[in-house]
Coordinates of C-alpha atoms in Angstrom, one line a residue:
M27 CA -87.8 38.2 31.6
S28 CA -89.9 39.9 34.2
E29 CA -86.9 41.5 35.9
I30 CA -85.6 43.1 32.7
S31 CA -87.0 46.3 31.1
I32 CA -88.0 45.3 27.6
P33 CA -90.5 48.0 26.7
L34 CA -90.8 47.3 23.0
I35 CA -91.9 43.7 23.4
Q36 CA -95.1 45.0 24.8
K37 CA -95.8 46.8 21.6
L38 CA -95.4 43.8 19.3
D39 CA -98.2 42.0 17.5
S40 CA -99.1 39.2 19.9
K41 CA -100.2 37.1 17.0
K42 CA -96.7 36.9 15.6
E43 CA -94.4 36.1 18.5
L44 CA -90.7 36.8 18.0
K45 CA -88.6 33.6 18.1
F46 CA -85.1 35.0 17.6
I47 CA -83.0 38.0 18.5
Q48 CA -79.9 39.4 16.8
L49 CA -77.0 40.5 19.1
I50 CA -75.3 43.3 17.3
F51 CA -71.9 45.0 17.8
V52 CA -69.4 46.7 15.4
D53 CA -65.9 45.8 14.4
I54 CA -63.1 48.3 14.2
N55 CA -64.5 49.7 10.9
G56 CA -67.9 50.3 12.4
I57 CA -69.4 47.4 10.4
P58 CA -72.2 45.6 12.2
K59 CA -71.4 42.0 13.3
G60 CA -73.4 39.7 15.4
M61 CA -75.2 36.4 16.0
E62 CA -78.7 35.2 16.5
I63 CA -80.0 33.4 19.6
P64 CA -83.5 32.2 20.5
M65 CA -85.6 34.7 22.4
T66 CA -85.6 32.2 25.3
R67 CA -81.9 33.2 25.9
Y68 CA -82.5 36.9 25.9
E69 CA -82.4 37.2 29.7
E70 CA -79.1 35.3 29.7
A71 CA -77.7 37.6 27.1
V72 CA -78.5 40.6 29.3
K73 CA -77.4 39.2 32.7
E74 CA -74.6 36.8 31.9
G75 CA -73.7 37.4 28.3
I76 CA -73.2 35.1 25.3
A77 CA -69.7 33.8 24.5
F78 CA -68.3 34.1 21.0
D79 CA -65.0 33.8 19.1
G80 CA -63.6 37.2 18.2
S81 CA -60.5 36.1 16.3
S82 CA -62.1 36.7 12.9
I83 CA -63.6 40.1 13.7
S84 CA -61.6 43.0 12.1
G85 CA -59.6 44.7 14.8
F86 CA -60.4 42.3 17.6
Q87 CA -58.4 39.5 19.3
E88 CA -55.7 37.2 17.9
I89 CA -56.7 33.5 17.4
E90 CA -54.8 32.3 20.4
D91 CA -56.7 34.6 22.8
S92 CA -60.1 35.2 21.3
D93 CA -62.8 34.2 23.8
L94 CA -65.2 37.2 24.3
I95 CA -68.6 37.8 25.8
F96 CA -71.4 39.9 24.4
K97 CA -73.8 41.4 27.0
A98 CA -77.0 42.9 25.6
D99 CA -78.1 46.5 26.4
P100 CA -81.9 46.1 26.9
S101 CA -82.4 49.9 26.3
T102 CA -81.6 49.3 22.6
F103 CA -84.1 46.4 22.0
A104 CA -85.9 46.8 18.7
E105 CA -88.1 44.7 16.4
V106 CA -87.1 44.2 12.8
P107 CA -90.6 44.3 11.4
W108 CA -89.9 42.8 8.0
E109 CA -88.2 39.8 9.4
R110 CA -90.2 39.2 12.6
V111 CA -87.0 39.0 14.7
A112 CA -85.6 41.4 17.3
R113 CA -82.2 43.0 17.6
V114 CA -80.2 44.6 20.4
Y115 CA -76.9 46.4 20.8
G116 CA -74.6 45.7 23.7
Y117 CA -71.1 45.7 25.1
I118 CA -68.2 43.2 24.9
Y119 CA -66.3 41.7 27.8
K120 CA -63.1 39.7 28.1
D121 CA -62.3 37.9 31.3
K122 CA -65.2 39.6 33.0
E123 CA -63.8 43.1 32.2
P124 CA -64.9 45.5 29.5
Y125 CA -63.1 44.7 26.3
W126 CA -60.7 47.5 25.3
A127 CA -61.4 47.2 21.6
D128 CA -65.2 47.6 22.0
S129 CA -65.9 50.9 20.2
R130 CA -69.3 51.4 21.8
A131 CA -67.8 51.0 25.3
I132 CA -65.0 53.5 24.4
L133 CA -67.6 56.2 23.6
K134 CA -69.7 55.4 26.6
N135 CA -66.7 55.7 28.9
L136 CA -66.0 59.3 27.6
L137 CA -69.7 60.2 27.9
D138 CA -69.7 58.9 31.5
E139 CA -66.8 61.2 32.3
L140 CA -68.6 64.1 30.8
G141 CA -71.8 63.1 32.7
E142 CA -69.9 63.3 36.0
R143 CA -69.3 66.9 35.1
G144 CA -73.0 67.4 34.3
I145 CA -72.4 67.6 30.6
T146 CA -74.3 65.8 27.8
A147 CA -73.1 65.8 24.2
Y148 CA -75.8 65.9 21.5
I149 CA -75.1 65.1 17.9
G150 CA -77.3 65.2 14.8
P151 CA -75.9 63.5 11.7
E152 CA -76.7 63.9 8.0
P153 CA -75.6 60.6 6.3
E154 CA -75.9 60.7 2.5
F155 CA -76.3 57.6 0.3
Y156 CA -76.8 56.4 -3.2
F157 CA -79.1 53.8 -4.7
F158 CA -77.7 51.8 -7.6
K159 CA -78.7 49.0 -9.9
R160 CA -76.0 46.4 -10.7
N161 CA -75.7 44.0 -13.6
G162 CA -73.3 41.5 -12.1
S163 CA -70.2 43.7 -12.6
W164 CA -69.0 46.9 -11.0
E165 CA -70.7 48.9 -13.8
L166 CA -73.2 50.8 -11.6
H167 CA -76.5 52.0 -13.1
L168 CA -78.4 55.0 -11.7
P169 CA -82.1 54.4 -11.1
D170 CA -82.9 58.1 -11.3
V171 CA -81.5 61.3 -12.8
G172 CA -82.8 63.7 -10.1
G173 CA -80.7 66.5 -8.5
Y174 CA -80.8 68.5 -5.3
F175 CA -84.4 68.7 -3.9
D176 CA -85.9 67.3 -7.0
I177 CA -89.3 65.7 -6.5
I178 CA -92.0 63.7 -8.3
N179 CA -90.8 62.8 -11.8
L180 CA -87.1 63.0 -11.3
D181 CA -86.9 61.4 -7.8
K182 CA -87.7 57.8 -8.6
A183 CA -86.9 56.7 -5.1
R184 CA -89.4 58.9 -3.3
D185 CA -91.6 56.0 -2.3
I186 CA -88.6 54.0 -1.1
K187 CA -87.5 56.9 1.1
R188 CA -91.0 57.1 2.6
E189 CA -90.9 53.4 3.3
I190 CA -87.6 53.8 5.1
A191 CA -89.0 56.7 7.1
L192 CA -92.0 54.6 8.2
Y193 CA -89.6 51.8 9.4
M194 CA -87.3 54.1 11.3
P195 CA -89.4 54.6 14.4
Y196 CA -89.3 50.8 15.0
F197 CA -85.6 51.3 15.7
G198 CA -86.0 54.5 17.8
L199 CA -85.2 56.9 15.0
I200 CA -87.4 60.0 14.4
P201 CA -87.3 61.0 10.7
E202 CA -87.4 64.7 10.0
V203 CA -86.6 65.6 6.4
L204 CA -86.5 63.4 3.3
H205 CA -84.9 64.8 0.1
H206 CA -83.0 64.1 -3.1
E207 CA -79.3 65.1 -2.8
V208 CA -77.1 66.8 -5.4
G209 CA -75.9 63.6 -7.2
R210 CA -78.1 61.6 -9.5
A211 CA -79.7 58.8 -7.4
Q212 CA -78.2 60.3 -4.2
H213 CA -80.4 60.8 -1.2
E214 CA -80.6 62.0 2.4
I215 CA -83.0 61.4 5.2
D216 CA -82.3 63.5 8.3
F217 CA -83.4 62.2 11.7
R218 CA -83.7 63.8 15.1
F219 CA -80.5 64.5 17.1
D220 CA -79.9 62.6 20.3
N221 CA -77.2 62.0 22.9
A222 CA -73.9 60.9 21.3
L223 CA -74.2 57.2 22.2
K224 CA -77.8 57.0 20.9
T225 CA -76.9 58.8 17.8
A226 CA -74.0 56.5 17.1
D227 CA -76.4 53.5 17.5
N228 CA -78.9 55.3 15.3
I229 CA -76.4 55.7 12.5
I230 CA -75.7 51.9 12.5
S231 CA -79.5 51.3 12.5
F232 CA -80.2 53.8 9.8
K233 CA -77.7 52.2 7.4
Y234 CA -79.2 48.8 8.1
I235 CA -82.7 50.0 7.3
V236 CA -81.7 51.8 4.1
K237 CA -79.8 48.8 2.8
A238 CA -82.5 46.4 3.7
V239 CA -85.4 48.4 2.2
G240 CA -83.3 49.1 -0.9
E241 CA -82.7 45.4 -1.4
M242 CA -86.5 44.8 -1.2
H243 CA -86.8 47.0 -4.2
G244 CA -84.0 45.5 -6.2
L245 CA -81.5 48.3 -5.4
Y246 CA -78.2 48.5 -3.7
A247 CA -77.7 51.3 -1.2
T248 CA -74.2 52.5 -0.5
F249 CA -72.8 54.9 2.0
M250 CA -69.3 54.7 0.4
P251 CA -67.7 58.1 0.5
K252 CA -67.1 58.4 -3.3
P253 CA -68.7 55.5 -5.2
V254 CA -68.5 57.2 -8.6
Y255 CA -65.7 59.5 -9.9
G256 CA -67.0 62.8 -11.2
M257 CA -70.1 62.8 -9.0
P258 CA -70.7 64.2 -5.5
G259 CA -69.5 62.0 -2.6
N260 CA -71.5 60.9 0.4
G261 CA -70.8 63.0 3.5
M262 CA -72.1 62.8 7.0
H263 CA -72.1 66.4 8.4
L264 CA -72.4 66.4 12.2
H265 CA -74.3 69.0 14.2
I266 CA -72.9 69.1 17.7
S267 CA -73.8 70.9 21.0
L268 CA -73.0 70.4 24.7
W269 CA -75.7 70.8 27.3
E270 CA -75.7 71.1 31.1
G271 CA -79.2 70.1 32.2
D272 CA -81.6 72.1 30.1
K273 CA -78.9 74.8 29.3
N274 CA -77.2 74.8 25.9
L275 CA -73.6 75.6 26.6
F276 CA -73.1 76.7 23.0
M277 CA -75.7 79.4 23.3
G278 CA -74.3 82.9 23.8
E279 CA -76.0 86.3 24.4
K280 CA -75.4 87.3 20.8
G281 CA -74.8 84.2 18.7
I282 CA -72.8 81.3 20.0
S283 CA -70.9 81.2 23.3
K284 CA -67.2 81.4 24.2
T285 CA -67.5 77.7 25.1
A286 CA -68.6 76.9 21.6
M287 CA -65.7 78.9 20.1
Y288 CA -63.2 77.1 22.2
F289 CA -64.8 73.8 21.2
I290 CA -64.3 74.8 17.5
G291 CA -60.7 75.8 18.4
G292 CA -60.1 72.3 19.7
I293 CA -61.4 70.6 16.6
L294 CA -59.3 72.8 14.3
E295 CA -56.2 72.1 16.5
H296 CA -56.7 68.4 16.0
A297 CA -58.3 68.5 12.6
R298 CA -55.6 66.7 10.6
A299 CA -55.4 63.8 13.1
L300 CA -59.2 63.6 13.4
T301 CA -59.6 62.7 9.7
A302 CA -58.1 59.3 10.3
L303 CA -61.2 58.5 12.4
T304 CA -63.9 60.7 10.6
N305 CA -62.7 59.7 7.1
P306 CA -61.0 56.3 7.7
T307 CA -60.9 54.8 4.3
V308 CA -58.8 55.1 1.2
N309 CA -61.9 56.1 -0.7
S310 CA -62.7 58.9 1.9
Y311 CA -59.9 61.1 0.4
K312 CA -61.4 60.9 -3.1
R313 CA -64.4 62.7 -1.7
L314 CA -62.3 65.4 0.0
V315 CA -61.5 67.3 -3.1
P316 CA -62.5 70.8 -4.3
D317 CA -65.7 71.6 -6.1
Y318 CA -68.1 69.1 -4.5
E319 CA -68.9 70.9 -1.2
A320 CA -66.6 68.6 0.7
P321 CA -64.2 70.6 2.9
V322 CA -60.5 70.5 2.2
Y323 CA -59.2 73.5 4.1
I324 CA -59.1 73.9 7.9
S325 CA -61.2 76.9 8.5
W326 CA -64.5 78.0 10.1
G327 CA -67.2 80.5 9.4
Y328 CA -70.9 81.2 9.8
G329 CA -72.7 80.8 6.5
N330 CA -69.7 79.4 4.7
R331 CA -70.2 75.9 3.3
S332 CA -66.7 75.7 2.0
A333 CA -65.3 75.8 5.6
L334 CA -64.5 72.7 7.7
I335 CA -66.7 74.0 10.5
R336 CA -69.9 76.1 10.0
I337 CA -72.1 77.8 12.5
P338 CA -75.7 77.4 11.3
A339 CA -78.1 80.4 11.4
S340 CA -80.2 78.8 14.1
W341 CA -79.1 80.2 17.5
G342 CA -80.7 80.4 20.9
K343 CA -81.5 76.9 22.2
G344 CA -80.7 75.6 18.7
A345 CA -77.1 76.9 18.9
R346 CA -74.7 74.3 17.5
I347 CA -71.7 73.8 15.2
E348 CA -71.7 71.8 12.0
Y349 CA -68.6 69.7 11.4
R350 CA -68.5 69.0 7.6
C351 CA -65.7 66.6 6.7
P352 CA -66.9 63.3 8.3
D353 CA -68.3 60.6 6.0
P354 CA -70.6 57.6 6.6
S355 CA -67.7 55.1 6.4
A356 CA -66.6 56.2 9.8
N357 CA -67.0 54.1 12.9
P358 CA -69.4 56.5 14.7
Y359 CA -68.4 55.4 18.1
L360 CA -64.7 56.1 17.6
A361 CA -65.3 59.2 15.5
F362 CA -67.5 60.7 18.2
T363 CA -65.0 59.9 20.9
A364 CA -62.2 61.6 19.1
I365 CA -64.3 64.7 18.0
L366 CA -65.7 65.3 21.6
K367 CA -62.2 64.8 23.1
A368 CA -60.7 67.3 20.7
G369 CA -63.5 69.8 21.4
I370 CA -63.2 69.4 25.2
D371 CA -59.5 69.9 24.9
G372 CA -60.2 73.2 23.2
I373 CA -62.5 74.2 26.1
E374 CA -60.1 73.2 28.8
N375 CA -57.2 75.0 27.2
E376 CA -59.2 77.9 25.9
I377 CA -58.0 77.4 22.3
E378 CA -59.2 80.3 20.2
P379 CA -60.2 79.2 16.7
S380 CA -58.1 80.7 13.9
A381 CA -58.7 80.7 10.1
Y382 CA -62.0 82.4 10.2
V383 CA -63.3 83.0 6.6
E384 CA -66.6 83.8 4.9
E385 CA -65.3 83.7 1.4
N386 CA -65.3 80.6 -0.8
V387 CA -62.0 79.1 0.4
Y388 CA -61.6 77.1 -2.9
E389 CA -61.5 80.4 -4.9
M390 CA -58.9 82.0 -2.7
S391 CA -55.3 82.1 -3.7
E392 CA -52.7 80.0 -1.9
K393 CA -51.1 83.2 -0.6
A394 CA -54.4 84.5 0.8
R395 CA -55.0 81.2 2.6
E396 CA -51.5 81.3 4.1
E397 CA -52.1 84.8 5.4
L398 CA -55.3 83.6 7.2
G399 CA -53.5 80.6 8.6
I400 CA -55.7 78.2 6.7
G401 CA -54.2 74.7 6.6
T402 CA -55.3 71.6 4.6
L403 CA -56.7 68.3 5.6
P404 CA -54.6 65.2 4.7
E405 CA -54.6 64.1 1.1
N406 CA -54.8 60.4 1.7
L407 CA -55.3 57.8 4.5
K408 CA -51.5 57.3 5.0
E409 CA -51.1 61.0 5.7
A410 CA -54.0 61.0 8.1
L411 CA -52.7 58.0 10.0
R412 CA -49.3 59.7 10.3
E413 CA -51.1 62.7 11.9
L414 CA -53.0 60.5 14.3
K415 CA -49.8 58.8 15.4
K416 CA -48.5 62.2 16.5
D417 CA -51.6 63.2 18.3
K418 CA -51.2 62.1 21.9
L419 CA -54.6 63.3 23.0
L420 CA -56.6 61.3 20.5
K421 CA -54.4 58.2 21.0
R422 CA -55.2 58.4 24.7
A423 CA -58.9 58.8 24.0
L424 CA -58.8 55.5 22.0
G425 CA -56.7 53.7 24.6
K426 CA -55.4 50.3 23.6
A427 CA -57.8 50.2 20.7
Y428 CA -55.5 52.8 18.9
R429 CA -53.0 50.0 18.2
N430 CA -55.6 47.8 16.6
F431 CA -57.1 50.6 14.6
A432 CA -53.8 51.9 13.3
S433 CA -52.4 48.5 12.4
Y434 CA -55.6 47.5 10.5
K435 CA -55.7 50.8 8.6
E436 CA -52.0 50.7 7.7
K437 CA -52.5 47.3 6.2
E438 CA -55.5 48.6 4.3
W439 CA -53.3 51.3 2.8
A440 CA -50.6 48.8 2.0
D441 CA -53.1 46.6 0.2
Y442 CA -54.4 49.5 -1.8
I443 CA -50.9 50.5 -2.9
K444 CA -50.1 47.0 -3.9
Y445 CA -53.2 46.9 -6.0
V446 CA -52.6 50.2 -7.9
D447 CA -48.9 49.4 -8.4
E448 CA -49.7 45.9 -9.9
N449 CA -52.4 47.5 -12.2
G450 CA -50.3 50.4 -13.4
I451 CA -52.5 53.0 -11.7
P452 CA -51.0 56.2 -10.3
R453 CA -50.8 56.1 -6.5
D454 CA -52.4 59.6 -6.3
T455 CA -55.3 58.9 -8.6
K456 CA -58.6 60.4 -7.6
K457 CA -60.5 57.9 -9.8
V458 CA -62.4 55.2 -7.9
T459 CA -60.8 51.8 -8.4
E460 CA -62.4 48.4 -8.4
W461 CA -60.4 47.6 -5.3
E462 CA -62.3 50.3 -3.5
L463 CA -65.7 49.2 -4.7
E464 CA -65.1 45.6 -3.6
R465 CA -63.9 46.8 -0.2
Y466 CA -66.2 49.7 0.6
F467 CA -69.4 49.5 -1.5
Y468 CA -71.3 47.6 1.2
F469 CA -70.1 49.8 4.1

C-alpha cells in the first residue's frame, strides 16, 4: 500500500483496524451498487481492478457479455465509522477500456474536456428528504408535524440531523445549514459546493448517510420526488458556476456576466430534454405541478422562485445560477453531464435567454405566458424521453449510454402504464401509486 495515496487510513483509530472495504459504483439510475473485499486486496483494486458480473446491474451489460472490472479511485477513500469498514468510488472497465455505461466516467470525461480549456464547473446541491415510520404496509406515518424552519418542539428529527452532520466529514462533506423543510417530516441539510465530480460523489454519499442514520433511529429516509400526494415534493436545486483559475466566469461588473446569461440560455434551450435526466422517474412529474414551489414553466428571473432558473442575490465571487427543477432521484453523474453540456452549448453559440419574468408564473394567464415565450416542462416521463430522443447534443454527451438509459426508462414507463391500466387508475393521475412507492421509495 505504500505506493498509493490513502490519506484517510492515517486518521483511523489504530485500535480498530479496518478489515474490509466496499467498492462502490452506480447503476443507470444512480443507485449505489458494489461489493466488499478484504482490505488486503485494496492495492489490487486500485492498480489492477476487481472483476465482477455486470449482467444484473440496471442499464449495464447483457448476460452473454458481462465481464467488467472495477478500479478504485483512492482519492475517494472514506471510513464508514458506524460499521468499521471503508468504502471507495471508482471507474468501470471492459476489455481494459473505460466502460461506456459508467456514469461517473461519462461526467469525468466532460470535466476533463473543460479542464483542457482551463474551466472548472462547481455545483452546490440542496437535496431534500423525508423521514417516515412504517407499519409493514405503504401507510406512511409522519414522525413530526413541523414546517419550514421550525425548531425545538415541532422538529422531532433535530438530533438526527445533527448526528448526520457529524458523520458527513468522514465522507468528505462539509455541512453548512440544517433545517426543517416545508412538508411535515421533510428536511434539508446543505453541504459545501465542490467541483462537479466531487459533488456528484457527495450526493451519493449524503443519501447513504441519511438513510443509514435514519435506520439507526427506526426511521425510513426517502429522497423520492413525491412520496405523499398533497404534500411538498423532494427537490434538489442546483447552484452552478464556472471558474477559470480563481476567476468566477459568472461574475459581471454589475450582477452576473454575459457568460452566465448564455449558460442560462443553453439550459432553457434544452430544458425539455434535460428533464429526462434531471427528473428521470414516473414519480418526478408528480412533483412538477403548480403550488408546491416546483417549477413547471421554462423561464428565468432574479428573485423569482416560480422560475425554472433563478439568479440568487449573492453576486461578486458568489455569482451563480440556481436550477430548480432537478430532484434527488436523478443519477447525478448523468444529470450534471447533460446540464453542463447544455450550458456550454449556450455559451459557445451565444444563446440569449428568453422568457424573463419576475411575476409569479403560476398566477399568469396562459396568454401572458405565451406573449413572453414561456414554455412548459414535460408532463410525464414519456414526454421527457421523447424530447431527449430529439436532442442530438445531449445524446452525444451521453454517448452509447444513451441507448441503455432510454431503453431502461421506456420499459419503466411501460411497466407503470400496465400497472395503472390493470388497476383502473387514470394514466394522468397525480396521486402517488403503490407501484411508485415500491419502485422509488428507497432511491
